[in-house]
Short mmCIF file of C-alpha atoms in Angstrom, two decimals:
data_model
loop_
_atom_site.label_atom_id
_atom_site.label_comp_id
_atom_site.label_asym_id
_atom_site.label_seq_id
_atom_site.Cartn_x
_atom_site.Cartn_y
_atom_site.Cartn_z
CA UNK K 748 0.00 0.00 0.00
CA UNK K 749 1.50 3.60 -1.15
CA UNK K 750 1.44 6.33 1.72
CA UNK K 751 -1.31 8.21 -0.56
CA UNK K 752 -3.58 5.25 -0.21
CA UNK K 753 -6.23 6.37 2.43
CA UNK K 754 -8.21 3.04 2.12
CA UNK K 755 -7.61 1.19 5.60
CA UNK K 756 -9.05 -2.20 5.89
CA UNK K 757 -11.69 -0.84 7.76
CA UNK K 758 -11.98 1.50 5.21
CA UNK K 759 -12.73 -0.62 2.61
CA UNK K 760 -14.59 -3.01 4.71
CA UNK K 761 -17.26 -0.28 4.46
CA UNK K 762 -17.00 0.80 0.96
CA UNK K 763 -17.33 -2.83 0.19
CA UNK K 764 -20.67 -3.16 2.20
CA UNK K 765 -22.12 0.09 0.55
CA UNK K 766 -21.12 -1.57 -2.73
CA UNK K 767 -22.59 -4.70 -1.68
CA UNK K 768 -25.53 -2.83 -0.78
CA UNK K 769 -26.31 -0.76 -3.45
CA UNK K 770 -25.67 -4.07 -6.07
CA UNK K 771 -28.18 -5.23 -3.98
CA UNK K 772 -30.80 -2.57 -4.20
CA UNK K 773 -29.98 -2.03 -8.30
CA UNK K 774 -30.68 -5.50 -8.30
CA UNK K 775 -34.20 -5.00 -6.25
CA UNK K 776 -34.81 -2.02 -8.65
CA UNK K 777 -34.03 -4.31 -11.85
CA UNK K 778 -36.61 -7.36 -10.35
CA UNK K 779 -40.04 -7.22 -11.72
CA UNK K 780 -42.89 -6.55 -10.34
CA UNK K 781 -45.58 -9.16 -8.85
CA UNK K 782 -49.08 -8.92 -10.65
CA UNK K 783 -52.11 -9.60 -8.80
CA UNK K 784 -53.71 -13.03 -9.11
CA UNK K 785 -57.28 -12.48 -10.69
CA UNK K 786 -59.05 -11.79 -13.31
CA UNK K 787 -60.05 -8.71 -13.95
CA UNK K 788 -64.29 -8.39 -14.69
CA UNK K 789 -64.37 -8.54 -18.35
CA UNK K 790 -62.72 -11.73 -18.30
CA UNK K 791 -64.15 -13.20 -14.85
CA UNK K 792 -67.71 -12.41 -16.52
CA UNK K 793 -65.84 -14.96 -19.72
CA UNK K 794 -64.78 -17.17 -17.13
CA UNK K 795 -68.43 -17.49 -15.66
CA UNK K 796 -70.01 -17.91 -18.75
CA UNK K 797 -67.32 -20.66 -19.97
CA UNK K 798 -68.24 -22.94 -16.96
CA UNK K 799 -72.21 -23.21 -18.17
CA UNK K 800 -71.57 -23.26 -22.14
CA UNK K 801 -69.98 -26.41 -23.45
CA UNK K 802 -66.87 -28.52 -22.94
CA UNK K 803 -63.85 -28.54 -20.92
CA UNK K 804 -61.18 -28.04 -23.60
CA UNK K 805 -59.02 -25.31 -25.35
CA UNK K 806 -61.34 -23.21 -26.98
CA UNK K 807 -61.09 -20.24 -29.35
CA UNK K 808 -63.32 -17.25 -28.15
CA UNK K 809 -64.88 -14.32 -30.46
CA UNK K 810 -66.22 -11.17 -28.61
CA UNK K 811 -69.24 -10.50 -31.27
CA UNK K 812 -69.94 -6.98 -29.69
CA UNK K 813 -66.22 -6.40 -30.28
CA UNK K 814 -66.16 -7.61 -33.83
CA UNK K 815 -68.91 -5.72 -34.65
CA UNK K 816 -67.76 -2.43 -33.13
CA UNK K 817 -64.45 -3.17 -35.22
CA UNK K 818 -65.98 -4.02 -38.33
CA UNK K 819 -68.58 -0.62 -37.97
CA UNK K 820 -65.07 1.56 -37.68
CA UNK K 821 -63.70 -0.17 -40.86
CA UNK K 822 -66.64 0.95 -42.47
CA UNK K 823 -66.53 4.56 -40.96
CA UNK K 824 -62.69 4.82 -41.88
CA UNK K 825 -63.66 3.57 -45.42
CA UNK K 826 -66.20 6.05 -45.68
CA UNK K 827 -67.52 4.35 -49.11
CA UNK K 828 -65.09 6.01 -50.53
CA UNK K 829 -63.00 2.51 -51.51
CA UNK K 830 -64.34 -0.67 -51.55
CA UNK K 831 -63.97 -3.58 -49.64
CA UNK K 832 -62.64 -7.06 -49.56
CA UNK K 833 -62.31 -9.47 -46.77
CA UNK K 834 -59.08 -11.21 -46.30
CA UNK K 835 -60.66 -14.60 -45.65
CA UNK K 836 -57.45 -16.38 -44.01
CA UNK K 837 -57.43 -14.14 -41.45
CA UNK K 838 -61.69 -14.77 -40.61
CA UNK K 839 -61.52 -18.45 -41.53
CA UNK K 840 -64.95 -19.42 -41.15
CA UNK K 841 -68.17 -19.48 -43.25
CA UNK K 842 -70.43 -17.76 -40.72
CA UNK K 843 -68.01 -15.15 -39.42
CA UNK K 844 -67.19 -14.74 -43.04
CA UNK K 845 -70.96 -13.98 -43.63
CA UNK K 846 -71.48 -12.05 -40.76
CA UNK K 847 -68.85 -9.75 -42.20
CA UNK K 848 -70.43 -9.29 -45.37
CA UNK K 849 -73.62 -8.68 -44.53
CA UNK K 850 -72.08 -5.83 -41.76
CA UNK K 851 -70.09 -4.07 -44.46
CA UNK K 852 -72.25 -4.95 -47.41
CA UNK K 853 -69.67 -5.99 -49.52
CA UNK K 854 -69.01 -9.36 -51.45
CA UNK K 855 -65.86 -9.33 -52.11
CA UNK K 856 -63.27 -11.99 -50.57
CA UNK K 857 -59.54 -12.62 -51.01
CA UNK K 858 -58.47 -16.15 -50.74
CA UNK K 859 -55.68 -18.05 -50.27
CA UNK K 860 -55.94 -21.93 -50.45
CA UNK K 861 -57.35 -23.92 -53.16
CA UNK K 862 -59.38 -25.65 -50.58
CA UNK K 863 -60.81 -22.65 -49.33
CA UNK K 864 -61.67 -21.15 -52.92
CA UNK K 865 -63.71 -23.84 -53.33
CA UNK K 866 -65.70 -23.60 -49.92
CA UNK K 867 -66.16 -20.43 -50.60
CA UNK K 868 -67.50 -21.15 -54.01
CA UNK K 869 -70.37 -23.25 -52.99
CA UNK K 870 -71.43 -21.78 -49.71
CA UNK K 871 -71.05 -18.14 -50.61
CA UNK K 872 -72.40 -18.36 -55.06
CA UNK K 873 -72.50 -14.53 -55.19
CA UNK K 874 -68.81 -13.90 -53.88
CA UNK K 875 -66.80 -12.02 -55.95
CA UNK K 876 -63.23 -13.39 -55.39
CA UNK K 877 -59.73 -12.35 -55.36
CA UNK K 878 -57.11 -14.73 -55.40
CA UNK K 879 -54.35 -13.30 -52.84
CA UNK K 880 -51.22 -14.99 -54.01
CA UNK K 881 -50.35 -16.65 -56.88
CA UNK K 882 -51.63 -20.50 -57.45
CA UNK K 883 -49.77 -23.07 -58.67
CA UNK K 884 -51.55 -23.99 -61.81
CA UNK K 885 -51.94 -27.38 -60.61
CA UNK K 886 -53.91 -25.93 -57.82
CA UNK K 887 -55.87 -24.05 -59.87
CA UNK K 888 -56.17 -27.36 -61.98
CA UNK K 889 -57.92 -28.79 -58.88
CA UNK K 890 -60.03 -26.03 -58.10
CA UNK K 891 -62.33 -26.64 -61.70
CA UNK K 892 -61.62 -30.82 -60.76
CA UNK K 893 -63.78 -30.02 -57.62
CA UNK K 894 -66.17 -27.45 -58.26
CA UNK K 895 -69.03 -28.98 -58.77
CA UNK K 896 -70.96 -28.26 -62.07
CA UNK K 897 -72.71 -24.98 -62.82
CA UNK K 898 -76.20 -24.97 -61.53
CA UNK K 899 -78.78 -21.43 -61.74
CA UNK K 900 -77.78 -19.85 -58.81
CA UNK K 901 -74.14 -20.93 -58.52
CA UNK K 902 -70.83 -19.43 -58.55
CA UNK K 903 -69.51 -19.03 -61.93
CA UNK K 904 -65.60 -18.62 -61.91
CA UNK K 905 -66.04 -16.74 -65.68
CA UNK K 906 -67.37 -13.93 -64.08
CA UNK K 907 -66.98 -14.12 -60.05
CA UNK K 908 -62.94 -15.25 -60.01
CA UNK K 909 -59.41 -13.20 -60.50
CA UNK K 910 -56.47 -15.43 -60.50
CA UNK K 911 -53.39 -13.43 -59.55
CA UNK K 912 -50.60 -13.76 -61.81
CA UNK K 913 -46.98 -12.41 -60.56
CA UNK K 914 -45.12 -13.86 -63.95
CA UNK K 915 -45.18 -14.11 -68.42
CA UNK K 916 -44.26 -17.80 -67.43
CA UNK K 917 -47.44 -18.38 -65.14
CA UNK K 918 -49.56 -15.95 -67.10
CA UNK K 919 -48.38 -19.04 -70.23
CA UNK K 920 -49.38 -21.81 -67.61
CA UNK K 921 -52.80 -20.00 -67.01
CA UNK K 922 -53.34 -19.42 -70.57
CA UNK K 923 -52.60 -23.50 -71.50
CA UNK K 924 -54.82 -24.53 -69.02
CA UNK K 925 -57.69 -22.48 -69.89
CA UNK K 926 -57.34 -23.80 -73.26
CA UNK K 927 -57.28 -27.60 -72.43
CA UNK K 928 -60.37 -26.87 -70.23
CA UNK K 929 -62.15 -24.36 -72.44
CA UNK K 930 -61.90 -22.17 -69.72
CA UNK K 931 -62.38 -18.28 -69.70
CA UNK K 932 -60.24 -17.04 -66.62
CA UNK K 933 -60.16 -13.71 -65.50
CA UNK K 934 -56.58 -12.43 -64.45
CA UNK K 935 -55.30 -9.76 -62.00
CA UNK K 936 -51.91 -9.04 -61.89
CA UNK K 937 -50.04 -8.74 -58.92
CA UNK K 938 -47.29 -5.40 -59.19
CA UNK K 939 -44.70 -4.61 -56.35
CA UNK K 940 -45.08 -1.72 -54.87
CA UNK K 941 -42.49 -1.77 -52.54
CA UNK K 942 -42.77 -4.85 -50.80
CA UNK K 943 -40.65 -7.59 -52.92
CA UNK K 944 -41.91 -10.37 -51.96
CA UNK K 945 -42.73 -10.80 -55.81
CA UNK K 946 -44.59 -9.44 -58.35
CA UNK K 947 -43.79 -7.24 -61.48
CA UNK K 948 -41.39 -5.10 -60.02
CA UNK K 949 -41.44 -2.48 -63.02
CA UNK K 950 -44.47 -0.91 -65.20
CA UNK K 951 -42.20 -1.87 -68.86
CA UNK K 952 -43.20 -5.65 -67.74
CA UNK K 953 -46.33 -5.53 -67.82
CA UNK K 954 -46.33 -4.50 -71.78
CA UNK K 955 -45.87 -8.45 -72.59
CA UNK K 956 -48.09 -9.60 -70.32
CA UNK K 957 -50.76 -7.57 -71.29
CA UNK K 958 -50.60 -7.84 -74.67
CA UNK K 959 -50.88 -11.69 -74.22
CA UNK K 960 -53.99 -11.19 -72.91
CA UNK K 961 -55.90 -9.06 -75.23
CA UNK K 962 -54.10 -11.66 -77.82
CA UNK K 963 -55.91 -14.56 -75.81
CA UNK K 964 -59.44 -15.89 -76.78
CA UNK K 965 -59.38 -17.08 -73.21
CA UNK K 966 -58.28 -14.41 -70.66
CA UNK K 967 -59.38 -11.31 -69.74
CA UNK K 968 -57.50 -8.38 -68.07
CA UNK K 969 -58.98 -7.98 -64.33
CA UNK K 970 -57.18 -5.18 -62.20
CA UNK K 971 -53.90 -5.31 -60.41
CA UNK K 972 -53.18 -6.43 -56.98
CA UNK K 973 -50.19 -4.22 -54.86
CA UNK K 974 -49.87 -5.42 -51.09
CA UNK K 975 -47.73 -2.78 -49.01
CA UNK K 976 -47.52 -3.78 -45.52
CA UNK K 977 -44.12 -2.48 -45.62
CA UNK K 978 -44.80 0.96 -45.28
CA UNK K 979 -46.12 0.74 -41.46
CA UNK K 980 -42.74 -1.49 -40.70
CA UNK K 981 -39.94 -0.16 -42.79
CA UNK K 982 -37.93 2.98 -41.30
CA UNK K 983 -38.94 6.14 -41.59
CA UNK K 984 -42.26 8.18 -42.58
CA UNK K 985 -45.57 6.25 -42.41
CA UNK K 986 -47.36 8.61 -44.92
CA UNK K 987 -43.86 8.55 -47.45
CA UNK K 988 -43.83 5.38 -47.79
CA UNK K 989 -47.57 5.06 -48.46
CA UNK K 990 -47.29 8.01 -51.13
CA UNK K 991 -44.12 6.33 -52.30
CA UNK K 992 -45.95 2.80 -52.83
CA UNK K 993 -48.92 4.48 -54.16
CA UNK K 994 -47.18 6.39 -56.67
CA UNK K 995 -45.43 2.83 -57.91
CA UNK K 996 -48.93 2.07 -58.22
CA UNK K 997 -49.87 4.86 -60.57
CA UNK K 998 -46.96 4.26 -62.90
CA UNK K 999 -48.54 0.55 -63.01
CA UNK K 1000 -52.06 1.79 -64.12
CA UNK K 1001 -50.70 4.65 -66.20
CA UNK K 1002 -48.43 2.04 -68.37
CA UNK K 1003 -51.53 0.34 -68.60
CA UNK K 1004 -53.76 2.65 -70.17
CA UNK K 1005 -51.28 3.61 -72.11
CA UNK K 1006 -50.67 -0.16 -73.48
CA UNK K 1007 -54.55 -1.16 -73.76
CA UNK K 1008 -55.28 1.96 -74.72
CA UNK K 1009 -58.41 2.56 -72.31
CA UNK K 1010 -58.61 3.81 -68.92
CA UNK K 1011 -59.13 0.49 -66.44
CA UNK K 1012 -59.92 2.81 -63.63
CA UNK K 1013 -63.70 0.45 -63.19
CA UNK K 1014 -61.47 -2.56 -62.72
CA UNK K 1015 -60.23 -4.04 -59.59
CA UNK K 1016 -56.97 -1.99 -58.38
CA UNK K 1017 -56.22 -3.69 -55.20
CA UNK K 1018 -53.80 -2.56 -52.28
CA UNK K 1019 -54.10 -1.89 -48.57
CA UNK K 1020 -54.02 -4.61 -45.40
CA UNK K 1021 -55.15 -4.43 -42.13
CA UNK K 1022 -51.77 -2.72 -40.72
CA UNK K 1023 -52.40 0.37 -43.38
CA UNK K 1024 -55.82 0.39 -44.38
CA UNK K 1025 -56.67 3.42 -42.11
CA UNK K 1026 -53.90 4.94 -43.75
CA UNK K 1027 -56.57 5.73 -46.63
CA UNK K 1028 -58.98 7.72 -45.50
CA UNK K 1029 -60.27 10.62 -47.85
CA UNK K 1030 -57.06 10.14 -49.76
CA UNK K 1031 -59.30 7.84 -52.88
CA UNK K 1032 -58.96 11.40 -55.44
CA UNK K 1033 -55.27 11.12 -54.85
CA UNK K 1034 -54.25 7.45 -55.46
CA UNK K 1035 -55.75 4.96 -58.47
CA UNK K 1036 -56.24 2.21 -55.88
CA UNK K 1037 -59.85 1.74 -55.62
CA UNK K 1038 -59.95 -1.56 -52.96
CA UNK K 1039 -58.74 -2.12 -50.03
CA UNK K 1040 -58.34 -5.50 -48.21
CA UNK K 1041 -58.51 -6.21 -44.57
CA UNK K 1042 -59.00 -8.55 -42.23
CA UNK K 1043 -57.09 -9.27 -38.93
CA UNK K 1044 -58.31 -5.78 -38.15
CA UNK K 1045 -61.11 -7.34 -36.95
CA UNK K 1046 -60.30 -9.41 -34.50
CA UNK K 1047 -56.78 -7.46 -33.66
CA UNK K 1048 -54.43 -10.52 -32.81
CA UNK K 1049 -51.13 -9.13 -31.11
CA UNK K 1050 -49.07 -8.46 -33.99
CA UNK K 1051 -51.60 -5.51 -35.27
CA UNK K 1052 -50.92 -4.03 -31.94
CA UNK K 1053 -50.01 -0.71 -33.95
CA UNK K 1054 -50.45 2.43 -34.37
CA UNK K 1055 -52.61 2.38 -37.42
CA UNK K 1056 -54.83 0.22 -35.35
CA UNK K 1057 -55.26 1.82 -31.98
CA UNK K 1058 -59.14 2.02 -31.91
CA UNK K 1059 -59.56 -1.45 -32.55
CA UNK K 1060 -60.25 -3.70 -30.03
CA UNK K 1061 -59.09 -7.60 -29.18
CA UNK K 1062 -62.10 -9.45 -30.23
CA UNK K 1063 -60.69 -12.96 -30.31
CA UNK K 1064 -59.06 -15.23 -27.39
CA UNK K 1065 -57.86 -18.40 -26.75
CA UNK K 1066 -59.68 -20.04 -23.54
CA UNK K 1067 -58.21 -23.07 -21.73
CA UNK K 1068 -58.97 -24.84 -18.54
CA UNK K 1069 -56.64 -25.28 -15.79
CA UNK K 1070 -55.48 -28.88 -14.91
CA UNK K 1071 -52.81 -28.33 -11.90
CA UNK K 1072 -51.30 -25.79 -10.08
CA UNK K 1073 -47.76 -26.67 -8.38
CA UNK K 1074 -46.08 -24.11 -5.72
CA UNK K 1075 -43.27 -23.53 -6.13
CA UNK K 1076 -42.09 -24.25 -9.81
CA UNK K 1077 -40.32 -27.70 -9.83
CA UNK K 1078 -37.70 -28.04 -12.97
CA UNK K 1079 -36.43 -31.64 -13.70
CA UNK K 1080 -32.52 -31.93 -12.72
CA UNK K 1081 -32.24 -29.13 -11.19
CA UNK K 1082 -33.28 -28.79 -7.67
CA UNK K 1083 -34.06 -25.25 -6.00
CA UNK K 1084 -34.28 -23.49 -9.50
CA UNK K 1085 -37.55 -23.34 -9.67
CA UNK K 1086 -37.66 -21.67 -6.21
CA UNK K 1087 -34.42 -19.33 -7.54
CA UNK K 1088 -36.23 -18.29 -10.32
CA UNK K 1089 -39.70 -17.23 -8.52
CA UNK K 1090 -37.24 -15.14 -6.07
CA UNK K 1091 -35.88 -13.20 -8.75
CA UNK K 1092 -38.52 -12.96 -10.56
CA UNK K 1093 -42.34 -12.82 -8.65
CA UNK K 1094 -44.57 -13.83 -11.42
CA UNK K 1095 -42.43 -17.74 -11.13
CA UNK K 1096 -43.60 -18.47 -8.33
CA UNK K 1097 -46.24 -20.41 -9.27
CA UNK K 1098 -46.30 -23.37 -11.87
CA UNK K 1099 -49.93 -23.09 -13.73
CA UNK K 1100 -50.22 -26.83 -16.10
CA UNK K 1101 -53.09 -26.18 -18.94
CA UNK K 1102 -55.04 -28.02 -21.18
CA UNK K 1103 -52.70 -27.77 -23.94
CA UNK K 1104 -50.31 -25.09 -25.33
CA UNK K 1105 -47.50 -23.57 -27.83
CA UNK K 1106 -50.62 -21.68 -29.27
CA UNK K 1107 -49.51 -18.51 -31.66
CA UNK K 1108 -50.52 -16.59 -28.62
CA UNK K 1109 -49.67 -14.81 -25.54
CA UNK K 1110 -51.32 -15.15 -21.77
CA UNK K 1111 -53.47 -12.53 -21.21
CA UNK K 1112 -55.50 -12.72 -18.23
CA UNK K 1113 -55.12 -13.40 -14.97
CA UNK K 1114 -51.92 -10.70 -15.68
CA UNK K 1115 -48.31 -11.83 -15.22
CA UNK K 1116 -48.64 -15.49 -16.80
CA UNK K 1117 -45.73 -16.80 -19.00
CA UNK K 1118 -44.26 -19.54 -20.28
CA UNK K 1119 -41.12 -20.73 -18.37
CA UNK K 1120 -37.93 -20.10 -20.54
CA UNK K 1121 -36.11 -23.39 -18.42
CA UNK K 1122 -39.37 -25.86 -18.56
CA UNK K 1123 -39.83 -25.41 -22.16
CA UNK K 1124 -43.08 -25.25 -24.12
CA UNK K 1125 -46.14 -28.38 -24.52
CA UNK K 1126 -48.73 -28.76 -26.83
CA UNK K 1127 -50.19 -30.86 -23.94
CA UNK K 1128 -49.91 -29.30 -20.78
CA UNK K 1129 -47.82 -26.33 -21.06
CA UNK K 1130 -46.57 -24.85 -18.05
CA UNK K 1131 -47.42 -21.24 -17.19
CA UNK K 1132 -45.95 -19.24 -14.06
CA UNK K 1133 -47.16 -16.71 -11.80
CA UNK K 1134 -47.19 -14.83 -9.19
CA UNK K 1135 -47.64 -16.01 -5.36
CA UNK K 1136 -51.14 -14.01 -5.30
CA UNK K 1137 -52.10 -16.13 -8.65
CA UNK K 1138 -55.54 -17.27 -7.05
CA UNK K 1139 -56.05 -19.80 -10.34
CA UNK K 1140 -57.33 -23.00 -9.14
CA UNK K 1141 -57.65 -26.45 -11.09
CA UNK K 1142 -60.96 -26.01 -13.63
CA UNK K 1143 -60.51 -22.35 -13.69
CA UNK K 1144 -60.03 -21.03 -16.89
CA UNK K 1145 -56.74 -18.91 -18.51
CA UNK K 1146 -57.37 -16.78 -21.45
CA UNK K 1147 -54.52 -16.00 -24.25
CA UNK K 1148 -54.67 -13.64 -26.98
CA UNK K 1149 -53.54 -14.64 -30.47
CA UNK K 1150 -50.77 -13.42 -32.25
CA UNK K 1151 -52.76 -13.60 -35.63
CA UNK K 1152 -55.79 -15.11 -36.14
CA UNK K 1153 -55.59 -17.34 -39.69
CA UNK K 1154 -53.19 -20.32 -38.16
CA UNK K 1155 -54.55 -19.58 -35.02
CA UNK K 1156 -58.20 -20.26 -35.63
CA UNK K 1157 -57.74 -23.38 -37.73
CA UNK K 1158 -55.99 -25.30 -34.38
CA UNK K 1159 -59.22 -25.37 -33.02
CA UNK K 1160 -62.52 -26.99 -34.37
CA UNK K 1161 -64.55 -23.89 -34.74
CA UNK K 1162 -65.12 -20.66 -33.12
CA UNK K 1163 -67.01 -19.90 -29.99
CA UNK K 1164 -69.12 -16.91 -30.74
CA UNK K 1165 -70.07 -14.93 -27.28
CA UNK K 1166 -72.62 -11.55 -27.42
CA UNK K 1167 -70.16 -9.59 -24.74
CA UNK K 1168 -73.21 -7.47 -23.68
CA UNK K 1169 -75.02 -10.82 -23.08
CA UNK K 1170 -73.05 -14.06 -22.97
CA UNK K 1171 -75.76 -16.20 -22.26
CA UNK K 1172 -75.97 -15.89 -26.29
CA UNK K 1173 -73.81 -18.15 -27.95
CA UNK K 1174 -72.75 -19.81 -31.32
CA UNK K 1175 -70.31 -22.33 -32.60
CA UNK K 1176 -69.07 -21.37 -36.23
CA UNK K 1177 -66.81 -24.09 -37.99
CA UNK K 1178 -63.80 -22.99 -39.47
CA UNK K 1179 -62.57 -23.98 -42.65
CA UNK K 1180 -60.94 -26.93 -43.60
#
């Protein structure tokens, strides 16, 4: 020790305890917080109802006053100034499908399985249908294999159905088929418009394309589809990147027009999601877009926890019954961690098992329920921890909100439809398949 060194054992005996002390309280500071261990009324009033209606099993859960209330704001936020088509993989169900129709009045859908299309085209014969990604031919092969044969009344693909074509060589494939079928197909054209996930990605490629269709006996030119989710992700100005996607789009319809030599301003010019779709409002003078698509906006899984989206409401949830509760946390091989864990961290403290798991989805209610990062995740009985005041008991119910709704809703074997102003009125819609 130097003779400038003033630190004497003692000293640093107590320098060493105030370190020691305040690790200990940046440590207390860093902890998180306990959440209390109920449900709050909306979802006690769920829980309630869940224990008269039905069985004891993972169920998915729509809110209909909730839909409805979204679906009424899409319509105010549309203002009839675009119309509308339902993105039918994120509502994957016949009678929420029809509920949203007749809601919005619209009837047009955008689908994306070959299965689907043809559900669609039997229960629904007056849907006018978007394709919203590009179909193998062979899949659209299968589509005309299964649909059954045109009765008065039914869907007719001639008039009611746009494939989407991104390519010359698929716009060739379409072309072949039709003729071996004797087929008239109606084809919309899907154009980048910032995205790149595909598409034509510049307005001189369309010239070919187009011209192959007004060359065809068989095809007709139907609109052009230009998805832009991008522009509520991507750095930088929301409304920029909307005008900068939208005026991609222009250059599309204006190369058009100029190539067909006719405006195709009453066709279908597609664009919009439900991240951006509010995006719109009174801007339809200023962009050629006429459509807009949307869907998850309606329920409002997780993921369309945005901006864009902040009057819309959670409409659908993922209800599951408790099987065991285990204090404190027990993980195999390693004794005491379990008990570590819950001291660090409150909301381990206790081990929740449910009826199943590993859903797209997060816990919502009672607050403070999460997977354990150490136990790992089960599609059987997944293990959920929380806090010591946790007052969940075995047949109780948890409730977890999807992350999106279109591989959410198909893990279950329909949708339980729940009146939130009266929940004593109830409905069980099938999902696709």
């Amino acid at each position: 020790m130097s003779q400038n060194d003033n630190f004497s054992p003692g000293r640093r005996r107590l320098l060493l305890g105030a370190g020691a002390l305040t690790l200990a309280g940046t440590a207390s500071w860093l902890r998180p917080s306990s959440a209390d261990g109920g449900h709050g009324p909306y979802f006690q009033g769920l829980d309630d109802t869940l224990r008269q209606h039905g069985p004891y099993q993972p169920r998915l859960i729509i809110d209909r006053q909730r839909l409805l209330a979204n679906i009424d704001l899409l319509s105010q936020q549309l203002a009839g100034q675009f119309n509308y088509r339902i993105v039918t993989k994120s509502l994957p169900s016949l009678p929420l499908l029809k509920l949203v129709m007749a809601r919005t009045g619209t009837r047009r859908l955008m689908v994306f399985h070959q299965p689907f299309l043809n559900q669609v085209a039997s229960a629904l014969p007056d849907a006018d249908v978007l394709l919203g990604k590009p179909m193998p031919v062979k899949a659209a092969r299968q589509f005309y294999h299964d649909l059954p044969a045109a009765s008065p009344g039914g869907f007719e693909p001639a008039h009611q159905l746009q494939w989407l074509i991104d390519s010359p060589e698929r716009l060739a494939q379409y072309d072949q088929l039709a003729a071996e079928l004797g087929l008239q197909l109606r084809i919309n054209i899907e154009i980048d418009v910032g995205l790149h996930r595909g598409g034509i990605r510049a307005p001189a490629e369309l010239v070919p394309m187009l011209n192959h269709i007004e060359q065809s006996p068989r095809l007709s030119f139907a609109g052009f589809m230009g998805y832009e989710p991008h522009i509520v992700k991507a750095p930088g100005s929301v409304t920029w990147r909307r005008d900068q996607a939208m005026a991609r789009y222009q250059g599309f319809v204006d190369q058009a027009e100029q190539t067909l030599g006719r405006s195709i301003r009453n066709l279908t010019l597609n664009t919009g999601g439900s991240t951006t779709y509010t995006l719109y409002r009174d801007q339809h003078e200023r962009f050629a877009a006429n459509e807009i698509a949307a869907g998850s906006a309606l329920v409002k899984p997780t993921d369309f926890d945005l901006p864009t989206l902040a009057d819309h409401q959670p409409a659908a949830y993922i209800a599951t019954p408790v099987l065991k509760v285990v204090e404190p946390p027990e993980i195999p091989g390693i004794p005491g961690l379990g008990r570590l864990m819950g001291w660090w961290n409150p909301n381990r403290h206790k081990a929740v098992f449910i009826y199943g798991g590993d859903w797209k989805a997060v816990a919502e209610s009672p607050a403070g329920l999460s997977p354990n990062p150490i136990y790992g995740r089960s599609t059987n009985q997944e293990m959920l921890n929380g806090s010591a005041a946790l007052a969940l008991q075995p047949d109780d119910w948890v409730f977890l909100r999807p992350s999106q709704s279109e591989r959410v809703f198909l893990a279950f074997d329909g949708i339980d439809s729940y009146d939130g102003n009266d929940r004593r009125s109830h409905e069980h819609w099938p999902v696709l398949g």
